[in-house]
Short mmCIF file of C-alpha atoms and ligand atoms in Angstrom, two decimals:
data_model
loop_
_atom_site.label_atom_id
_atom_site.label_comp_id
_atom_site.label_asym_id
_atom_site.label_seq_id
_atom_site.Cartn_x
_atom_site.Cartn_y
_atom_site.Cartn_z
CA UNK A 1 6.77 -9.65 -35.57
CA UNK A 2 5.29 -11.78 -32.62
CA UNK A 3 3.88 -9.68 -29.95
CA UNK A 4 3.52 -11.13 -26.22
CA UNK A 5 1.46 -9.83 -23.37
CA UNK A 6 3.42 -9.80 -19.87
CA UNK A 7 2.91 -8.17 -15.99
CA UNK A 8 6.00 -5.22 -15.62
CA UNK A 9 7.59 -6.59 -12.46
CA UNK A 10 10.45 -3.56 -12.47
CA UNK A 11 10.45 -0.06 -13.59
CA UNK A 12 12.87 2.35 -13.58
CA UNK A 13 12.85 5.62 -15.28
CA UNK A 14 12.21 4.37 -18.94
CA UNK A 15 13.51 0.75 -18.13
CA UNK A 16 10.91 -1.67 -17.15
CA UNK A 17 11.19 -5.48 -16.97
CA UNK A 18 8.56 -7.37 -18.33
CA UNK A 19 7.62 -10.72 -16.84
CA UNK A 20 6.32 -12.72 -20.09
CA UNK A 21 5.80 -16.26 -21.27
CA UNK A 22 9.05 -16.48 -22.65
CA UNK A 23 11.07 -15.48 -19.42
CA UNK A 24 12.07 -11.83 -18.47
CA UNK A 25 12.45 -9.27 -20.82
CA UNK A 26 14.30 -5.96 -20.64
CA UNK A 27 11.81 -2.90 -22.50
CA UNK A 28 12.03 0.48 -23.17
CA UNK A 29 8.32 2.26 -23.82
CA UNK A 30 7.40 2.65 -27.62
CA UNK A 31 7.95 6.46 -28.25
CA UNK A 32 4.16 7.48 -29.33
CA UNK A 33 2.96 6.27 -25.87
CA UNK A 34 5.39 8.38 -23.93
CA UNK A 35 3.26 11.70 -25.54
CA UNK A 36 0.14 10.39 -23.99
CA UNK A 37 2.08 11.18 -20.22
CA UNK A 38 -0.39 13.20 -19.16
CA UNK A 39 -1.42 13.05 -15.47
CA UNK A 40 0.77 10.49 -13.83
CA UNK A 41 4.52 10.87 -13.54
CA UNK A 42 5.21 7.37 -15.02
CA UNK A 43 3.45 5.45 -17.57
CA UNK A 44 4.17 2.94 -16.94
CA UNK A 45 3.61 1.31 -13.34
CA UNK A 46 5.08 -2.08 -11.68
CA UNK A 47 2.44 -4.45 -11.89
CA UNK A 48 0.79 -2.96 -15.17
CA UNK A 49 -0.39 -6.02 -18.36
CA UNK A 50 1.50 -4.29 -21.21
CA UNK A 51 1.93 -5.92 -25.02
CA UNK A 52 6.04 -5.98 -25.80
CA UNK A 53 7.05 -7.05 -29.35
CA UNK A 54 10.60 -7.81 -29.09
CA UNK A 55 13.97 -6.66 -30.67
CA UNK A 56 16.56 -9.05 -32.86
CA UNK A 57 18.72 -8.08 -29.89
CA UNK A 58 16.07 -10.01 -27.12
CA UNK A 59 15.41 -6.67 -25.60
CA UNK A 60 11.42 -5.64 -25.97
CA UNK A 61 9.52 -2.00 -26.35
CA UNK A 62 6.39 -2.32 -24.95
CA UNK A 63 3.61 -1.05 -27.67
CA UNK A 64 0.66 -0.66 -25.36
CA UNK A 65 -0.22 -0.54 -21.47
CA UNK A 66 -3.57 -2.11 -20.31
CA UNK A 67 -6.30 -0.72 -18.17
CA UNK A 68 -5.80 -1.25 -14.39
CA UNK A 69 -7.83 -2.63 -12.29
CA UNK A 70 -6.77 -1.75 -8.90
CA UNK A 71 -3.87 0.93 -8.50
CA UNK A 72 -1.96 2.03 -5.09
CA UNK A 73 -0.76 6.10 -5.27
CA UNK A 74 0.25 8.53 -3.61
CA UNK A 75 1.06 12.89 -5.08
CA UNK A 76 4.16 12.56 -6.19
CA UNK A 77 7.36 14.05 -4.62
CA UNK A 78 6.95 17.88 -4.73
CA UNK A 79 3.91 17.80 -7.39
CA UNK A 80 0.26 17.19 -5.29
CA UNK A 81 -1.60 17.55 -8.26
CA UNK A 82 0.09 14.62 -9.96
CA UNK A 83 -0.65 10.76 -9.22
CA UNK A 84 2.30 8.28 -9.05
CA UNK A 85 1.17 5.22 -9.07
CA UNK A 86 3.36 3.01 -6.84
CA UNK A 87 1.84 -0.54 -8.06
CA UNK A 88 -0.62 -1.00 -10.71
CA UNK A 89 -2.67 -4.49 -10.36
CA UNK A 90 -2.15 -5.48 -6.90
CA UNK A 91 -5.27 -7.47 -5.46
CA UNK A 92 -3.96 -6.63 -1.39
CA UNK A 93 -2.40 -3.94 0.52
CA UNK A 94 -0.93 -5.83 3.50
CA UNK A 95 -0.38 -3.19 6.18
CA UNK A 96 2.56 -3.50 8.21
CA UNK A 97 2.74 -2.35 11.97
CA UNK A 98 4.80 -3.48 15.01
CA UNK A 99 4.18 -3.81 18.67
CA UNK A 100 7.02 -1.64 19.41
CA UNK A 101 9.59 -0.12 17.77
CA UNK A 102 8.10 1.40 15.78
CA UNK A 103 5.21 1.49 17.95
CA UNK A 104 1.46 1.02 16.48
CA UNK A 105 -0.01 4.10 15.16
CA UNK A 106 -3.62 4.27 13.88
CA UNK A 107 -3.82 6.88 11.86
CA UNK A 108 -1.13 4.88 9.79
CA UNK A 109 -2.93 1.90 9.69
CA UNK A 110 -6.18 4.49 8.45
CA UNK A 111 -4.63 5.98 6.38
CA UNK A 112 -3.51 3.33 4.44
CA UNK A 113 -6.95 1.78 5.03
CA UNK A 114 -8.57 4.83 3.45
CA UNK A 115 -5.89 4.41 0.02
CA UNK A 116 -6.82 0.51 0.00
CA UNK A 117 -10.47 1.36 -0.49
CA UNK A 118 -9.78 4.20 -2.77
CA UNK A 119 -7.17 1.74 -5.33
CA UNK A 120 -9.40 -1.03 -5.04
CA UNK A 121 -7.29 -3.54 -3.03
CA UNK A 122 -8.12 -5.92 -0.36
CA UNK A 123 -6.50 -4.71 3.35
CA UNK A 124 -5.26 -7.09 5.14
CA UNK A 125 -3.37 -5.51 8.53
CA UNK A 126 -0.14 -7.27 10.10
CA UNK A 127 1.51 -6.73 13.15
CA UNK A 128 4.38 -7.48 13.53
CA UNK A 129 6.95 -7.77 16.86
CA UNK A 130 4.06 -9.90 18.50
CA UNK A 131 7.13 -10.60 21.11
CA UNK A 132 7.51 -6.98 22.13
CA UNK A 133 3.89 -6.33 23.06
CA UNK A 134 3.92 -6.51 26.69
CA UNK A 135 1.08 -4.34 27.81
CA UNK A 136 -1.13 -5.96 25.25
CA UNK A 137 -1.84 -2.49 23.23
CA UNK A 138 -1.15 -4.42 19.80
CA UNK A 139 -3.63 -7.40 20.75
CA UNK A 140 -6.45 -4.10 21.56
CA UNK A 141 -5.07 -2.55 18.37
CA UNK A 142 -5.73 -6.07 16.76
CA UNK A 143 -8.97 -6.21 18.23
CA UNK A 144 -10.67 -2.78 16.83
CA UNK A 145 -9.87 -3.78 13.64
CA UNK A 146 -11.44 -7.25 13.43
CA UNK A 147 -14.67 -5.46 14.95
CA UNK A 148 -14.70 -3.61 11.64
CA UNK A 149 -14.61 -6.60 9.82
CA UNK A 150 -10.90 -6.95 8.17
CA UNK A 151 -8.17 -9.62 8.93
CA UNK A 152 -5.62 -9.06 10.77
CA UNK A 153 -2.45 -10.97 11.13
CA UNK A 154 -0.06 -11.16 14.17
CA UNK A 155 3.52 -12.19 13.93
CA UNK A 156 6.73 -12.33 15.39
CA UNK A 157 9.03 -12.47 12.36
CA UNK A 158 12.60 -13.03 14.00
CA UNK A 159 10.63 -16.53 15.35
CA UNK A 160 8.83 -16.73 12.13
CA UNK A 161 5.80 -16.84 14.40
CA UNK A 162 2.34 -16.38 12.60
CA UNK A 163 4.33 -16.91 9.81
CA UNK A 164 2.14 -19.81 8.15
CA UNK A 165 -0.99 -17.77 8.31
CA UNK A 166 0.82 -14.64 6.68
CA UNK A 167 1.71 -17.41 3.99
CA UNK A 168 -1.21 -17.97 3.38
CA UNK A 169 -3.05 -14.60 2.63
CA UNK A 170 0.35 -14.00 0.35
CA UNK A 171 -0.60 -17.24 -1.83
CA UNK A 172 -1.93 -16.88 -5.14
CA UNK A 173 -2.41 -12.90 -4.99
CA UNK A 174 -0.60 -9.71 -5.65
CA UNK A 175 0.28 -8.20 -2.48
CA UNK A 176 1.96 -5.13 -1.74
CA UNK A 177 3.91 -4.51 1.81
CA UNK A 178 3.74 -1.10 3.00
CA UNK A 179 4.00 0.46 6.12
CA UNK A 180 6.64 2.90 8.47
CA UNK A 181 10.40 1.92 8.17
CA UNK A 182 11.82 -0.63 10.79
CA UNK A 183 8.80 -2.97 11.40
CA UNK A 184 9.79 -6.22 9.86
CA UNK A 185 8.60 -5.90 6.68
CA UNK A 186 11.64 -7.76 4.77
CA UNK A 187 12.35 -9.80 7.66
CA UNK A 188 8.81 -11.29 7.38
CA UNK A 189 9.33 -11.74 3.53
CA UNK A 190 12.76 -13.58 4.52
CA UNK A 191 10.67 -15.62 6.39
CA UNK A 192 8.11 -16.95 3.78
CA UNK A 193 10.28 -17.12 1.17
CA UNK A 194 14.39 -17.69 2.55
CA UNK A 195 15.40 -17.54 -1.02
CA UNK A 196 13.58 -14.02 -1.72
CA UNK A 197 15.00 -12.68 1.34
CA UNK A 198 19.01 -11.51 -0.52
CA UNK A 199 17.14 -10.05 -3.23
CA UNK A 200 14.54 -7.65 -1.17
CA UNK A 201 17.58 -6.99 1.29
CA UNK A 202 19.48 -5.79 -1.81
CA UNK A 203 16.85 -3.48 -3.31
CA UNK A 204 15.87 -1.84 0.17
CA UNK A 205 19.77 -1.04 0.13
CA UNK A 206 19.42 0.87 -2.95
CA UNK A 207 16.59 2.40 -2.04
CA UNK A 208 17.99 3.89 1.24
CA UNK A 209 20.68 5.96 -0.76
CA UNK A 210 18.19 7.98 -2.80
CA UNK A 211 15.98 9.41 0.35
CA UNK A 212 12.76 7.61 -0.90
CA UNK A 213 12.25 9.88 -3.50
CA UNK A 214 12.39 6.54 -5.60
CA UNK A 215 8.87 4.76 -4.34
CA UNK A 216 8.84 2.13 -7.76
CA UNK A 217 8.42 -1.43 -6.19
CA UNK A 218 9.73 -4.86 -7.03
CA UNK A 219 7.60 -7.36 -7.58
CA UNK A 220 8.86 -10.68 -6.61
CA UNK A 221 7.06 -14.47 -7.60
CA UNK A 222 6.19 -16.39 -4.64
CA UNK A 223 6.38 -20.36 -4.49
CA UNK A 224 3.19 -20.74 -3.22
CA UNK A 225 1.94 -18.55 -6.64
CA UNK A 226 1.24 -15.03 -6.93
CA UNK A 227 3.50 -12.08 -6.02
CA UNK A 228 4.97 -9.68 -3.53
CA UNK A 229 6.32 -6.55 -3.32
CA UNK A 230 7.82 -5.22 -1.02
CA UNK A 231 8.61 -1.74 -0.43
CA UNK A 232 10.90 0.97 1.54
CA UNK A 233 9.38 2.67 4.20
CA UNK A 234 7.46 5.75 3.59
CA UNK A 235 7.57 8.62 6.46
CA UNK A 236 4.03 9.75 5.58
CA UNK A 237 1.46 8.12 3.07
CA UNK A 238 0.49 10.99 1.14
CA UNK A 239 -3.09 10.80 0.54
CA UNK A 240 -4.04 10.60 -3.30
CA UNK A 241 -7.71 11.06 -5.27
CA UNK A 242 -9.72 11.56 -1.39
CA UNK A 243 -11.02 15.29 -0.66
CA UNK A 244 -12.34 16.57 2.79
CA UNK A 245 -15.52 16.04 2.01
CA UNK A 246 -15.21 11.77 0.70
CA UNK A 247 -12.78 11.25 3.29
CA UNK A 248 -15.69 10.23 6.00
CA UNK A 249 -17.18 7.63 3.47
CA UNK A 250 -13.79 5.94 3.54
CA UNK A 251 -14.41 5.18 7.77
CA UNK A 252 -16.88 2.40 6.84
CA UNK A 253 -18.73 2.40 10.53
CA UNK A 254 -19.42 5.83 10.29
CA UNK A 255 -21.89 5.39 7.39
CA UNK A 256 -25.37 4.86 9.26
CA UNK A 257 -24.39 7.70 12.19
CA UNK A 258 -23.79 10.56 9.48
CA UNK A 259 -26.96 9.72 8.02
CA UNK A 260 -28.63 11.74 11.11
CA UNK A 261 -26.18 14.64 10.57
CA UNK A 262 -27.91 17.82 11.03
CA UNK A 263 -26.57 19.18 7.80
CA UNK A 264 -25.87 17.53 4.50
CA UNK A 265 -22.28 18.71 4.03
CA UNK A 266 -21.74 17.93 7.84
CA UNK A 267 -17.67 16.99 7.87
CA UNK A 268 -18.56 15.63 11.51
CA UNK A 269 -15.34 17.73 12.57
CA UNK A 270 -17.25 21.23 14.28
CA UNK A 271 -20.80 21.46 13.06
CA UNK A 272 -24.09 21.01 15.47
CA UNK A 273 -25.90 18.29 15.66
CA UNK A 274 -23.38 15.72 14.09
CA UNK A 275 -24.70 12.29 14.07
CA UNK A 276 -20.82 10.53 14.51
CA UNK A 277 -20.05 13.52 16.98
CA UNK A 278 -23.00 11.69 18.85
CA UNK A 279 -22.26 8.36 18.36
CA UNK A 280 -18.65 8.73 19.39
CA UNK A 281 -19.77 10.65 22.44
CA UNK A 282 -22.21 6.84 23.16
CA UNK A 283 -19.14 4.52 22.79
CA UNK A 284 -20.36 3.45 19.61
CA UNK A 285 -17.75 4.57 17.58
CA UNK A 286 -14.22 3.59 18.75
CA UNK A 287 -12.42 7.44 19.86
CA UNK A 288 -9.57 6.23 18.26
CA UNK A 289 -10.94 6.03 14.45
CA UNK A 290 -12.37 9.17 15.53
CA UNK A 291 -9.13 11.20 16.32
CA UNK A 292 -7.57 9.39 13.21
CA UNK A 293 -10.38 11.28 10.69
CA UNK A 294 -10.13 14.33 12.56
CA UNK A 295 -6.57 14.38 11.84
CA UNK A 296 -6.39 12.91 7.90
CA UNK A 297 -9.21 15.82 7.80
CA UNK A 298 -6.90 18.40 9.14
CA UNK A 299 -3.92 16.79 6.91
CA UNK A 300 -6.28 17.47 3.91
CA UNK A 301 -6.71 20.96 4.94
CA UNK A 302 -3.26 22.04 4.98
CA UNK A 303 -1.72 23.75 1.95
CA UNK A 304 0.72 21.03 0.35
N1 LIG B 1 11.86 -8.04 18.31
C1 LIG B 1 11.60 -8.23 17.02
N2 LIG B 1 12.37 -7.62 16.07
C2 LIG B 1 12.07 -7.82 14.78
C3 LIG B 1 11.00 -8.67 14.38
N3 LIG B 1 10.93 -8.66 13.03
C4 LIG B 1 11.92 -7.84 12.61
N4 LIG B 1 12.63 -7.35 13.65
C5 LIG B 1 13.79 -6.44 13.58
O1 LIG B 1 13.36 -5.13 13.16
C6 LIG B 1 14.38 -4.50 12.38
C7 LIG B 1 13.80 -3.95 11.08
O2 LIG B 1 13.40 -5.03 10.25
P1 LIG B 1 13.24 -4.86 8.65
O3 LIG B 1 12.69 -6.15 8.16
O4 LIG B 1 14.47 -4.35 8.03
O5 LIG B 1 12.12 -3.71 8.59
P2 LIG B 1 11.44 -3.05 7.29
O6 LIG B 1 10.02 -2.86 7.63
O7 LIG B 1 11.75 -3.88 6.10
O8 LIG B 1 12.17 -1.64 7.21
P3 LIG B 1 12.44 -0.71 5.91
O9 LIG B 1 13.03 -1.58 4.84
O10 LIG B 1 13.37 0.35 6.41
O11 LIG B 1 11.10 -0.13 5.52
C8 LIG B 1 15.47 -5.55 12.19
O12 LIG B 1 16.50 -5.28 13.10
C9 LIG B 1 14.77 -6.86 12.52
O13 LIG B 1 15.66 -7.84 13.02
C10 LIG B 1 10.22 -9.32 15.42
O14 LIG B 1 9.29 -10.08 15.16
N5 LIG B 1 10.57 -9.04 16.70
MG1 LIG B 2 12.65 -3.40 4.21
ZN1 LIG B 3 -21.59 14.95 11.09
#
């Protein structure tokens, strides 16, 4: 029987549909791989290369799941110790903020930073609601980010303004939308891609009935090649596979100031002589990334 390899663009329970050669194919997992669920809640993750040899019916079972090579996760829902992957594959996190409404939070944005580096995907920050900013604390927001380096994107969705540039990062790549409920993130998909637009409206409305303990993502194919997914807003990212003591190696700038920390296992939070106490004190890290570790770091020292 042939076999064909194909990307898993929906999964559901035991259901998964499997993007192939030959157009889209409804699985179910082959039975001996189901045994080998060891450490992740599903097995099988949206985005994830899997071989399907398919049924005289047209419906597949997928034999065998390839390695990743980039995965976004979070603990699952009431289990801490137990990774669910939300999309397996994905080359960028694209994290969505607004001006206002929701207003801009940081230690979103670094959080989400911190699971980017962690998964392996490229960051990529958007803010949206450009046309609400009116003191001008998005473009600041904007502009502590670029200092360290990363892209960031402003738009005004309900304008599609920015739009072309968001387009662009989109094309040819697997990007994932995350970020807090309410700040454009289907509206900006809508946008891109009119003709995507229903079909993300219609699986956020699903979504919204089961209280996000479903976190599985769509992807979707983009004209411009590649894919998107877009996803329903998450209250709090749950940090997964980062301990108190990595967490610091995840802010990139704070690399050469901990260096000159007093004590090896410094977590730059209480102990003397910190070297990104210091440097924080000297304006030369931004108080804001600051306060964000110092409260991921607390987050991380709270019983689940
Ligand atoms: N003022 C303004 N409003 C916008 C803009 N973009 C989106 N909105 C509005 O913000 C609201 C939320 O937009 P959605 O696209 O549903 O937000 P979402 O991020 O997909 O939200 P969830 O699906 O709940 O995670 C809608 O009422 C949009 O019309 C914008 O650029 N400016
Ligand atoms: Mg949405
Ligand atoms: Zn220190």
């Amino acid at each position: 029987m042939g076999r064909l390899r194909g990307r898993v663009v929906v999964a559901r329970g035991k259901h998964c549909q499997v993007e192939t050669p030959q157009g889209r194919i409804d699985c179910v997992l082959r039975g001996i791989l189901k045994k080998e669920k060891l450490a992740s809640v599903d097995l099988v993750a949206v985005g994830d290369w899997v071989e399907v040899t398919l049924g005289l019916d047209g419906s597949g079972v997928i034999e065998s799941i390839e390695p990743r090579t980039s995965r976004f996760s979070r603990p699952a829902a009431g289990r801490p110790n137990i990774e669910q992957v939300i999309v397996a594959n994905a080359t960028q996190l694209i994290i969505c903020q607004s001006a206002r409404d929701p207003r801009v939070k940081n230690t979103s944005i670094d959080r989400y930073l911190v699971m980017a580096e962690i998964g392996g995907l490229r960051p990529v920050i958007c803010i949206n609601k450009m046309d609400l900013d009116r003191g001008g604390e998005a473009l600041e927001t904007a502009a502590l980010y670029r200092d360290l380096d990363l892209e960031v994107l402003l738009t005004t969705a309900i304008r599609c303004e920015g739009v072309e540039e968001f387009r662009k990062v989109l094309a040819g790549e697997i990007s994932i939308l995350v970020g807090p409920s309410g700040v454009g993130k289907s509206t900006l998909l809508n946008c891109i891609q009119p003709g995507l637009g229903l079909r993300v409206q219609e699986v956020s409305r699903k979504w919204s009935r089961g209280k996000h303990t479903t976190s599985s993502v769509e992807l979707f194919p983009l004209d411009d090649g590649g894919w998107v997914g877009d996803t329903p807003g998450l209250r709090e990212l749950g940090l997964w596979g980062v301990g108190e003591a990595d967490l610091a190696g995840y802010f990139r700038e704070f690399e050469t100031f901990a260096a000159g920390c007093r004590f090896a296992t410094c977590t730059h939070s209480h102990e003397p002589g910190c070297g990104v106490a210091a440097a924080v004190e000297e304006g030369r890290i931004r108080g804001a990334r600051y306060d964000s570790y110092l409260r991921i770091l607390q987050s991380l020292r709270e019983p689940h």
